[in-house]
Amino acid sequence: MRITVGRLYRLLYTKLGPQGWWPIYDIDFKKCVYTPRKYRSNTDEEIFEISVGAVLTQNTTWKNVEKAIGNLKLSHTLSPDEIFKMNIKKLETLIRSSGYYREKAKKLKNLSRFFLENPIHKLRNKSIQELRNILLNIKGVGKETADSIILYAFQKPIFVIDTYTKRLYLRFFGDHMDYEYDELRNLFEKDLKHDWRIYSEYHALIVEVSKRYCFKNNPRCIDCILNNFCKYNLEIKLKDERELYLSKN
DNA sequence: CGCCAGGGCCTCA
DNA sequence: TGAGGCCATGGC
């Protein structure tokens, strides 16, 4: 049985369960928590916070981003108008832990200006394509960040492709390497129900399994929950068996 | 110590 | 349009 993109989702979900993305900062716990929001829309505040997180997590671990989000939240400045009018040096200090902090401070300024010029209640009604096009006009927001905002903040079905997704897809299915971003995105979307709940869980599951097992270097295939189906692992097994056979003869 | 992390922009062919 | 340099902190 050839495993498909759709079957990989069922497999991951069965093994790891729901992930509850995107995490929202909890003022009492002083950390980001995974609150189920499957059956309600995100609030305006949640939409902005998720968008800020999507920018801050560019090429950075979530742990470092969480601290930055906390600094903004605890200083009561996690809103478009507060960030827009904030002294840039102060903003840099608050988000320093997230890395590239000078660049990201500018990006958050641009993002805040965007939300001031485009009220969220209007953005909610836009089509995915409309929303994507205007988000991509923000300097500092590329395809992955735009898609993360559309999926996790606005709860609309678009599949997010990140480095984990590219790597896992390549290893698991093992076909050719050079997919364009939107090409790979379509590969996932055409095989799944166009449901933001599924897309959001699937992407989060890919990140989780990648962080646990599918490292860039020396992936832990032996322990990986996907190893019985993963082309990369099966080829390694074949190679090992072949070498063992050759060494004995 | 080196490598990597929930990328994107700019430049230069 | 594709490759390469740059941005920068923190965990392992």
PDB file of C-alpha atoms (C1' of nucleotides) in Angstrom:
ATOM      1  CA  MET A   1       0.000   0.000   0.000  1.00  0.00           C
ATOM      2  CA  ARG A   2       1.501   3.282  -1.121  1.00  0.00           C
ATOM      3  CA  ILE A   3       1.043   5.880   1.599  1.00  0.00           C
ATOM      4  CA  THR A   4      -0.352   9.211   0.473  1.00  0.00           C
ATOM      5  CA  VAL A   5      -0.309  12.731   1.889  1.00  0.00           C
ATOM      6  CA  GLY A   6      -3.786  12.100   3.283  1.00  0.00           C
ATOM      7  CA  ARG A   7      -2.805   8.826   4.930  1.00  0.00           C
ATOM      8  CA  LEU A   8       0.294  10.387   6.429  1.00  0.00           C
ATOM      9  CA  TYR A   9      -1.978  12.842   8.210  1.00  0.00           C
ATOM     10  CA  ARG A  10      -4.089  10.057   9.738  1.00  0.00           C
ATOM     11  CA  LEU A  11      -0.939   8.251  10.780  1.00  0.00           C
ATOM     12  CA  LEU A  12       0.556  11.305  12.490  1.00  0.00           C
ATOM     13  CA  TYR A  13      -2.704  12.223  14.171  1.00  0.00           C
ATOM     14  CA  THR A  14      -3.184   8.678  15.469  1.00  0.00           C
ATOM     15  CA  LYS A  15       0.333   8.546  16.879  1.00  0.00           C
ATOM     16  CA  LEU A  16       0.648  12.055  18.327  1.00  0.00           C
ATOM     17  CA  GLY A  17      -2.896  13.353  18.825  1.00  0.00           C
ATOM     18  CA  PRO A  18      -4.173  16.922  18.416  1.00  0.00           C
ATOM     19  CA  GLN A  19      -1.572  19.684  18.767  1.00  0.00           C
ATOM     20  CA  GLY A  20      -3.886  22.653  19.371  1.00  0.00           C
ATOM     21  CA  TRP A  21      -1.884  25.252  17.465  1.00  0.00           C
ATOM     22  CA  TRP A  22      -1.393  28.238  17.557  1.00  0.00           C
ATOM     23  CA  PRO A  23      -0.236  28.814  21.190  1.00  0.00           C
ATOM     24  CA  ILE A  24      -1.475  32.003  22.857  1.00  0.00           C
ATOM     25  CA  TYR A  25       0.319  33.774  25.691  1.00  0.00           C
ATOM     26  CA  ASP A  26      -1.320  33.235  29.074  1.00  0.00           C
ATOM     27  CA  ILE A  27      -0.771  36.101  31.480  1.00  0.00           C
ATOM     28  CA  ASP A  28      -1.238  33.876  34.563  1.00  0.00           C
ATOM     29  CA  PHE A  29       0.973  30.967  33.471  1.00  0.00           C
ATOM     30  CA  LYS A  30       3.478  33.445  31.997  1.00  0.00           C
ATOM     31  CA  LYS A  31       3.912  31.231  28.953  1.00  0.00           C
ATOM     32  CA  CYS A  32       2.216  30.328  25.700  1.00  0.00           C
ATOM     33  CA  VAL A  33      -0.514  27.707  26.058  1.00  0.00           C
ATOM     34  CA  TYR A  34      -2.287  25.599  23.490  1.00  0.00           C
ATOM     35  CA  THR A  35      -5.929  26.560  23.886  1.00  0.00           C
ATOM     36  CA  PRO A  36      -8.414  24.689  21.698  1.00  0.00           C
ATOM     37  CA  ARG A  37     -10.126  27.244  19.454  1.00  0.00           C
ATOM     38  CA  LYS A  38     -11.542  24.842  16.901  1.00  0.00           C
ATOM     39  CA  TYR A  39     -15.115  25.856  17.456  1.00  0.00           C
ATOM     40  CA  ARG A  40     -14.805  29.609  17.777  1.00  0.00           C
ATOM     41  CA  SER A  41     -13.144  32.371  15.831  1.00  0.00           C
ATOM     42  CA  ASN A  42      -9.990  33.958  17.132  1.00  0.00           C
ATOM     43  CA  THR A  43     -10.488  37.339  18.774  1.00  0.00           C
ATOM     44  CA  ASP A  44      -8.926  40.429  17.198  1.00  0.00           C
ATOM     45  CA  GLU A  45      -6.253  40.354  19.901  1.00  0.00           C
ATOM     46  CA  GLU A  46      -5.474  36.706  19.178  1.00  0.00           C
ATOM     47  CA  ILE A  47      -5.238  37.406  15.464  1.00  0.00           C
ATOM     48  CA  PHE A  48      -2.675  40.140  16.037  1.00  0.00           C
ATOM     49  CA  GLU A  49      -0.693  38.090  18.545  1.00  0.00           C
ATOM     50  CA  ILE A  50      -0.506  35.113  16.179  1.00  0.00           C
ATOM     51  CA  SER A  51       0.613  37.397  13.361  1.00  0.00           C
ATOM     52  CA  VAL A  52       3.350  38.860  15.544  1.00  0.00           C
ATOM     53  CA  GLY A  53       4.422  35.340  16.518  1.00  0.00           C
ATOM     54  CA  ALA A  54       4.517  34.282  12.870  1.00  0.00           C
ATOM     55  CA  VAL A  55       6.976  37.081  12.110  1.00  0.00           C
ATOM     56  CA  LEU A  56       9.096  36.575  15.218  1.00  0.00           C
ATOM     57  CA  THR A  57       9.483  32.836  14.690  1.00  0.00           C
ATOM     58  CA  GLN A  58      11.128  33.255  11.289  1.00  0.00           C
ATOM     59  CA  ASN A  59      14.200  31.014  11.321  1.00  0.00           C
ATOM     60  CA  THR A  60      14.070  30.939  15.123  1.00  0.00           C
ATOM     61  CA  THR A  61      13.017  28.477  17.826  1.00  0.00           C
ATOM     62  CA  TRP A  62       9.620  29.035  19.391  1.00  0.00           C
ATOM     63  CA  LYS A  63      11.164  29.131  22.870  1.00  0.00           C
ATOM     64  CA  ASN A  64      13.009  32.333  21.986  1.00  0.00           C
ATOM     65  CA  VAL A  65       9.851  33.808  20.504  1.00  0.00           C
ATOM     66  CA  GLU A  66       7.758  32.969  23.549  1.00  0.00           C
ATOM     67  CA  LYS A  67       9.913  35.174  25.748  1.00  0.00           C
ATOM     68  CA  ALA A  68       9.586  38.081  23.315  1.00  0.00           C
ATOM     69  CA  ILE A  69       5.807  37.694  23.130  1.00  0.00           C
ATOM     70  CA  GLY A  70       5.718  37.623  26.922  1.00  0.00           C
ATOM     71  CA  ASN A  71       7.701  40.857  27.141  1.00  0.00           C
ATOM     72  CA  LEU A  72       5.234  42.568  24.813  1.00  0.00           C
ATOM     73  CA  LYS A  73       2.220  41.141  26.588  1.00  0.00           C
ATOM     74  CA  LEU A  74       3.406  41.914  30.123  1.00  0.00           C
ATOM     75  CA  SER A  75       4.256  45.491  29.151  1.00  0.00           C
ATOM     76  CA  HIS A  76       0.744  45.812  27.661  1.00  0.00           C
ATOM     77  CA  THR A  77       2.109  46.725  24.252  1.00  0.00           C
ATOM     78  CA  LEU A  78       0.993  43.715  22.216  1.00  0.00           C
ATOM     79  CA  SER A  79      -1.332  45.728  19.972  1.00  0.00           C
ATOM     80  CA  PRO A  80      -0.950  47.456  16.590  1.00  0.00           C
ATOM     81  CA  ASP A  81      -1.172  51.010  17.926  1.00  0.00           C
ATOM     82  CA  GLU A  82       1.194  50.436  20.866  1.00  0.00           C
ATOM     83  CA  ILE A  83       3.840  48.805  18.677  1.00  0.00           C
ATOM     84  CA  PHE A  84       3.383  51.373  15.937  1.00  0.00           C
ATOM     85  CA  LYS A  85       4.030  54.302  18.243  1.00  0.00           C
ATOM     86  CA  MET A  86       6.702  52.592  20.355  1.00  0.00           C
ATOM     87  CA  ASN A  87      10.292  53.775  20.327  1.00  0.00           C
ATOM     88  CA  ILE A  88      12.137  51.419  17.984  1.00  0.00           C
ATOM     89  CA  LYS A  89      14.979  50.849  20.436  1.00  0.00           C
ATOM     90  CA  LYS A  90      12.520  49.865  23.128  1.00  0.00           C
ATOM     91  CA  LEU A  91      10.847  47.456  20.731  1.00  0.00           C
ATOM     92  CA  GLU A  92      14.221  45.929  19.864  1.00  0.00           C
ATOM     93  CA  THR A  93      14.927  45.383  23.536  1.00  0.00           C
ATOM     94  CA  LEU A  94      11.594  43.692  24.171  1.00  0.00           C
ATOM     95  CA  ILE A  95      11.991  41.232  21.284  1.00  0.00           C
ATOM     96  CA  ARG A  96      15.745  40.736  21.557  1.00  0.00           C
ATOM     97  CA  SER A  97      15.536  37.042  22.457  1.00  0.00           C
ATOM     98  CA  SER A  98      13.869  36.182  19.160  1.00  0.00           C
ATOM     99  CA  GLY A  99      17.026  36.914  17.156  1.00  0.00           C
ATOM    100  CA  TYR A 100      17.484  39.280  14.165  1.00  0.00           C
ATOM    101  CA  TYR A 101      15.878  41.739  16.533  1.00  0.00           C
ATOM    102  CA  ARG A 102      16.713  44.885  14.563  1.00  0.00           C
ATOM    103  CA  GLU A 103      15.189  43.451  11.410  1.00  0.00           C
ATOM    104  CA  LYS A 104      12.209  42.021  13.253  1.00  0.00           C
ATOM    105  CA  ALA A 105      11.512  45.315  15.045  1.00  0.00           C
ATOM    106  CA  LYS A 106      11.104  46.932  11.628  1.00  0.00           C
ATOM    107  CA  LYS A 107       8.939  44.050  10.486  1.00  0.00           C
ATOM    108  CA  LEU A 108       6.648  44.434  13.504  1.00  0.00           C
ATOM    109  CA  LYS A 109       6.339  48.138  12.760  1.00  0.00           C
ATOM    110  CA  ASN A 110       5.273  47.306   9.203  1.00  0.00           C
ATOM    111  CA  LEU A 111       2.872  44.643  10.461  1.00  0.00           C
ATOM    112  CA  SER A 112       1.335  47.047  12.961  1.00  0.00           C
ATOM    113  CA  ARG A 113       0.882  49.732  10.338  1.00  0.00           C
ATOM    114  CA  PHE A 114      -0.844  47.165   8.163  1.00  0.00           C
ATOM    115  CA  PHE A 115      -3.333  46.261  10.900  1.00  0.00           C
ATOM    116  CA  LEU A 116      -3.984  49.922  11.651  1.00  0.00           C
ATOM    117  CA  GLU A 117      -4.750  50.570   7.980  1.00  0.00           C
ATOM    118  CA  ASN A 118      -6.767  47.365   7.553  1.00  0.00           C
ATOM    119  CA  PRO A 119      -9.311  46.763  10.330  1.00  0.00           C
ATOM    120  CA  ILE A 120      -9.543  43.085  11.254  1.00  0.00           C
ATOM    121  CA  HIS A 121     -13.309  42.908  10.744  1.00  0.00           C
ATOM    122  CA  LYS A 122     -12.713  43.766   7.089  1.00  0.00           C
ATOM    123  CA  LEU A 123      -9.828  41.331   6.717  1.00  0.00           C
ATOM    124  CA  ARG A 124     -11.976  38.479   8.063  1.00  0.00           C
ATOM    125  CA  ASN A 125     -14.285  38.737   5.046  1.00  0.00           C
ATOM    126  CA  LYS A 126     -11.583  38.648   2.406  1.00  0.00           C
ATOM    127  CA  SER A 127     -10.891  35.596   0.269  1.00  0.00           C
ATOM    128  CA  ILE A 128      -7.738  33.615   0.836  1.00  0.00           C
ATOM    129  CA  GLN A 129      -6.170  34.968  -2.343  1.00  0.00           C
ATOM    130  CA  GLU A 130      -7.018  38.581  -1.522  1.00  0.00           C
ATOM    131  CA  LEU A 131      -5.699  38.196   1.992  1.00  0.00           C
ATOM    132  CA  ARG A 132      -2.525  36.507   0.789  1.00  0.00           C
ATOM    133  CA  ASN A 133      -1.790  39.206  -1.762  1.00  0.00           C
ATOM    134  CA  ILE A 134      -2.089  42.081   0.678  1.00  0.00           C
ATOM    135  CA  LEU A 135      -0.132  40.243   3.385  1.00  0.00           C
ATOM    136  CA  LEU A 136       2.683  39.594   0.897  1.00  0.00           C
ATOM    137  CA  ASN A 137       2.899  43.348   0.321  1.00  0.00           C
ATOM    138  CA  ILE A 138       4.068  43.843   3.897  1.00  0.00           C
ATOM    139  CA  LYS A 139       7.858  44.079   4.011  1.00  0.00           C
ATOM    140  CA  GLY A 140       8.953  41.219   6.227  1.00  0.00           C
ATOM    141  CA  VAL A 141       6.081  38.899   5.390  1.00  0.00           C
ATOM    142  CA  GLY A 142       6.911  36.187   2.869  1.00  0.00           C
ATOM    143  CA  LYS A 143       4.884  33.199   1.759  1.00  0.00           C
ATOM    144  CA  GLU A 144       5.273  31.053   4.835  1.00  0.00           C
ATOM    145  CA  THR A 145       4.527  33.875   7.245  1.00  0.00           C
ATOM    146  CA  ALA A 146       1.539  35.020   5.186  1.00  0.00           C
ATOM    147  CA  ASP A 147       0.156  31.487   5.057  1.00  0.00           C
ATOM    148  CA  SER A 148       0.698  30.998   8.793  1.00  0.00           C
ATOM    149  CA  ILE A 149      -1.298  34.166   9.442  1.00  0.00           C
ATOM    150  CA  ILE A 150      -4.087  33.114   7.060  1.00  0.00           C
ATOM    151  CA  LEU A 151      -4.309  29.614   8.528  1.00  0.00           C
ATOM    152  CA  TYR A 152      -3.672  30.109  12.223  1.00  0.00           C
ATOM    153  CA  ALA A 153      -4.857  33.680  12.781  1.00  0.00           C
ATOM    154  CA  PHE A 154      -7.726  33.950  10.296  1.00  0.00           C
ATOM    155  CA  GLN A 155      -8.596  30.238  10.367  1.00  0.00           C
ATOM    156  CA  LYS A 156      -8.837  29.901   6.598  1.00  0.00           C
ATOM    157  CA  PRO A 157      -7.628  26.770   4.765  1.00  0.00           C
ATOM    158  CA  ILE A 158      -4.177  27.271   3.249  1.00  0.00           C
ATOM    159  CA  PHE A 159      -1.397  24.758   3.857  1.00  0.00           C
ATOM    160  CA  VAL A 160       1.794  26.127   5.424  1.00  0.00           C
ATOM    161  CA  ILE A 161       5.100  24.939   3.974  1.00  0.00           C
ATOM    162  CA  ASP A 162       8.195  25.377   6.123  1.00  0.00           C
ATOM    163  CA  THR A 163      11.662  23.810   6.216  1.00  0.00           C
ATOM    164  CA  TYR A 164      10.349  20.927   8.324  1.00  0.00           C
ATOM    165  CA  THR A 165       7.616  20.210   5.795  1.00  0.00           C
ATOM    166  CA  LYS A 166      10.028  20.266   2.866  1.00  0.00           C
ATOM    167  CA  ARG A 167      12.467  17.976   4.651  1.00  0.00           C
ATOM    168  CA  LEU A 168       9.871  15.518   5.925  1.00  0.00           C
ATOM    169  CA  TYR A 169       8.126  15.395   2.576  1.00  0.00           C
ATOM    170  CA  LEU A 170      11.368  14.747   0.738  1.00  0.00           C
ATOM    171  CA  ARG A 171      12.490  12.042   3.132  1.00  0.00           C
ATOM    172  CA  PHE A 172       9.122  10.373   3.541  1.00  0.00           C
ATOM    173  CA  PHE A 173       7.994  10.328  -0.084  1.00  0.00           C
ATOM    174  CA  GLY A 174      11.476  10.553  -1.527  1.00  0.00           C
ATOM    175  CA  ASP A 175      10.636  11.973  -4.926  1.00  0.00           C
ATOM    176  CA  HIS A 176      12.466  14.828  -6.550  1.00  0.00           C
ATOM    177  CA  MET A 177      13.906  17.679  -4.548  1.00  0.00           C
ATOM    178  CA  ASP A 178      13.238  20.987  -6.197  1.00  0.00           C
ATOM    179  CA  TYR A 179       9.638  21.858  -5.405  1.00  0.00           C
ATOM    180  CA  GLU A 180       8.590  25.462  -5.511  1.00  0.00           C
ATOM    181  CA  TYR A 181       6.797  26.671  -2.386  1.00  0.00           C
ATOM    182  CA  ASP A 182       3.342  26.800  -3.994  1.00  0.00           C
ATOM    183  CA  GLU A 183       3.933  23.573  -5.881  1.00  0.00           C
ATOM    184  CA  LEU A 184       4.507  21.665  -2.650  1.00  0.00           C
ATOM    185  CA  ARG A 185       1.600  23.477  -1.013  1.00  0.00           C
ATOM    186  CA  ASN A 186      -0.724  22.297  -3.793  1.00  0.00           C
ATOM    187  CA  LEU A 187       0.555  18.763  -3.356  1.00  0.00           C
ATOM    188  CA  PHE A 188      -0.762  18.780   0.217  1.00  0.00           C
ATOM    189  CA  GLU A 189      -3.935  20.732  -0.476  1.00  0.00           C
ATOM    190  CA  LYS A 190      -5.139  18.582  -3.365  1.00  0.00           C
ATOM    191  CA  ASP A 191      -4.968  15.439  -1.231  1.00  0.00           C
ATOM    192  CA  LEU A 192      -6.822  16.838   1.793  1.00  0.00           C
ATOM    193  CA  LYS A 193     -10.252  18.160   2.639  1.00  0.00           C
ATOM    194  CA  HIS A 194     -10.053  21.965   2.392  1.00  0.00           C
ATOM    195  CA  ASP A 195     -10.555  22.414   6.117  1.00  0.00           C
ATOM    196  CA  TRP A 196      -8.434  24.797   8.200  1.00  0.00           C
ATOM    197  CA  ARG A 197      -8.759  22.509  11.238  1.00  0.00           C
ATOM    198  CA  ILE A 198      -7.071  19.698   9.315  1.00  0.00           C
ATOM    199  CA  TYR A 199      -4.404  21.929   7.796  1.00  0.00           C
ATOM    200  CA  SER A 200      -3.529  23.455  11.136  1.00  0.00           C
ATOM    201  CA  GLU A 201      -3.234  20.094  12.890  1.00  0.00           C
ATOM    202  CA  TYR A 202      -1.291  18.561  10.027  1.00  0.00           C
ATOM    203  CA  HIS A 203       1.323  21.296   9.876  1.00  0.00           C
ATOM    204  CA  ALA A 204       1.725  21.256  13.662  1.00  0.00           C
ATOM    205  CA  LEU A 205       2.117  17.472  13.587  1.00  0.00           C
ATOM    206  CA  ILE A 206       4.839  17.746  10.946  1.00  0.00           C
ATOM    207  CA  VAL A 207       6.711  20.240  13.114  1.00  0.00           C
ATOM    208  CA  GLU A 208       6.366  17.975  16.149  1.00  0.00           C
ATOM    209  CA  VAL A 209       7.626  14.805  14.474  1.00  0.00           C
ATOM    210  CA  SER A 210      10.462  16.780  12.891  1.00  0.00           C
ATOM    211  CA  LYS A 211      11.555  18.198  16.224  1.00  0.00           C
ATOM    212  CA  ARG A 212      11.392  14.781  17.873  1.00  0.00           C
ATOM    213  CA  TYR A 213      12.957  12.571  15.208  1.00  0.00           C
ATOM    214  CA  CYS A 214      13.469  14.016  11.757  1.00  0.00           C
ATOM    215  CA  PHE A 215      16.542  16.159  12.492  1.00  0.00           C
ATOM    216  CA  LYS A 216      18.450  17.776   9.699  1.00  0.00           C
ATOM    217  CA  ASN A 217      21.544  15.772  10.593  1.00  0.00           C
ATOM    218  CA  ASN A 218      21.406  12.245  12.008  1.00  0.00           C
ATOM    219  CA  PRO A 219      17.634  11.809  12.150  1.00  0.00           C
ATOM    220  CA  ARG A 220      16.490   9.296  14.767  1.00  0.00           C
ATOM    221  CA  CYS A 221      14.851   6.905  12.329  1.00  0.00           C
ATOM    222  CA  ILE A 222      15.143   3.982  14.749  1.00  0.00           C
ATOM    223  CA  ASP A 223      12.763   5.629  17.209  1.00  0.00           C
ATOM    224  CA  CYS A 224      10.616   7.478  14.665  1.00  0.00           C
ATOM    225  CA  ILE A 225       6.896   6.712  14.621  1.00  0.00           C
ATOM    226  CA  LEU A 226       6.900   6.899  10.809  1.00  0.00           C
ATOM    227  CA  ASN A 227       9.844   4.607  10.142  1.00  0.00           C
ATOM    228  CA  ASN A 228       7.775   1.691   8.777  1.00  0.00           C
ATOM    229  CA  PHE A 229       6.424   3.919   6.015  1.00  0.00           C
ATOM    230  CA  CYS A 230       9.248   6.369   5.407  1.00  0.00           C
ATOM    231  CA  LYS A 231      11.177   5.954   2.164  1.00  0.00           C
ATOM    232  CA  TYR A 232      14.304   7.491   3.669  1.00  0.00           C
ATOM    233  CA  ASN A 233      14.375   4.964   6.498  1.00  0.00           C
ATOM    234  CA  LEU A 234      13.531   2.021   4.274  1.00  0.00           C
ATOM    235  CA  GLU A 235      16.376   2.914   1.943  1.00  0.00           C
ATOM    236  CA  ILE A 236      18.735   3.130   4.889  1.00  0.00           C
ATOM    237  CA  LYS A 237      17.596  -0.337   5.988  1.00  0.00           C
ATOM    238  CA  LEU A 238      18.154  -1.744   2.518  1.00  0.00           C
ATOM    239  CA  LYS A 239      21.593  -0.152   2.385  1.00  0.00           C
ATOM    240  CA  ASP A 240      22.523  -1.564   5.797  1.00  0.00           C
ATOM    241  CA  GLU A 241      21.341  -5.042   4.870  1.00  0.00           C
ATOM    242  CA  ARG A 242      23.251  -4.901   1.624  1.00  0.00           C
ATOM    243  CA  GLU A 243      26.442  -3.877   3.375  1.00  0.00           C
ATOM    244  CA  LEU A 244      25.955  -6.564   5.984  1.00  0.00           C
ATOM    245  CA  TYR A 245      25.447  -9.137   3.259  1.00  0.00           C
ATOM    246  CA  LEU A 246      28.525  -7.988   1.365  1.00  0.00           C
ATOM    247  CA  SER A 247      30.681  -7.990   4.472  1.00  0.00           C
ATOM    248  CA  LYS A 248      29.724 -11.581   5.265  1.00  0.00           C
ATOM    249  CA  ASN A 249      30.579 -12.786   1.814  1.00  0.00           C
TER     250      ASN A 249
ATOM    251  C1'  DC B   1      33.166  25.118  19.877  1.00  0.00           C
ATOM    252  C1'  DG B   2      29.774  24.456  15.566  1.00  0.00           C
ATOM    253  C1'  DC B   3      25.309  23.724  14.138  1.00  0.00           C
ATOM    254  C1'  DC B   4      20.577  24.694  13.947  1.00  0.00           C
ATOM    255  C1'  DA B   5      16.104  26.954  14.625  1.00  0.00           C
ATOM    256  C1'  DG B   6       8.208  26.997  12.840  1.00  0.00           C
ATOM    257  C1'  DG B   7      12.438  32.929   6.762  1.00  0.00           C
ATOM    258  C1'  DG B   8      12.768  36.956   4.078  1.00  0.00           C
ATOM    259  C1'  DC B   9      15.112  40.589   1.689  1.00  0.00           C
ATOM    260  C1'  DC B  10      18.606  42.305  -1.289  1.00  0.00           C
ATOM    261  C1'  DT B  11      22.030  41.904  -4.857  1.00  0.00           C
ATOM    262  C1'  DC B  12      23.993  40.232  -8.844  1.00  0.00           C
ATOM    263  C1'  DA B  13      24.263  37.590 -12.678  1.00  0.00           C
TER     264       DA B  13
ATOM    265  C1'  DT C   1      14.617  32.957 -11.037  1.00  0.00           C
ATOM    266  C1'  DG C   2      18.274  31.200  -8.631  1.00  0.00           C
ATOM    267  C1'  DA C   3      22.136  31.186  -5.755  1.00  0.00           C
ATOM    268  C1'  DG C   4      24.507  33.532  -2.017  1.00  0.00           C
ATOM    269  C1'  DG C   5      25.089  36.864   1.791  1.00  0.00           C
ATOM    270  C1'  DC C   6      23.034  38.923   5.588  1.00  0.00           C
ATOM    271  C1'  DC C   7      20.370  39.341   9.832  1.00  0.00           C
ATOM    272  C1'  DA C   8      21.443  37.355  15.703  1.00  0.00           C
ATOM    273  C1'  DT C   9      19.857  34.955  19.910  1.00  0.00           C
ATOM    274  C1'  DG C  10      19.846  30.720  22.655  1.00  0.00           C
ATOM    275  C1'  DG C  11      19.920  25.524  23.210  1.00  0.00           C
ATOM    276  C1'  DC C  12      22.476  21.491  22.691  1.00  0.00           C
TER     277       DC C  12
END
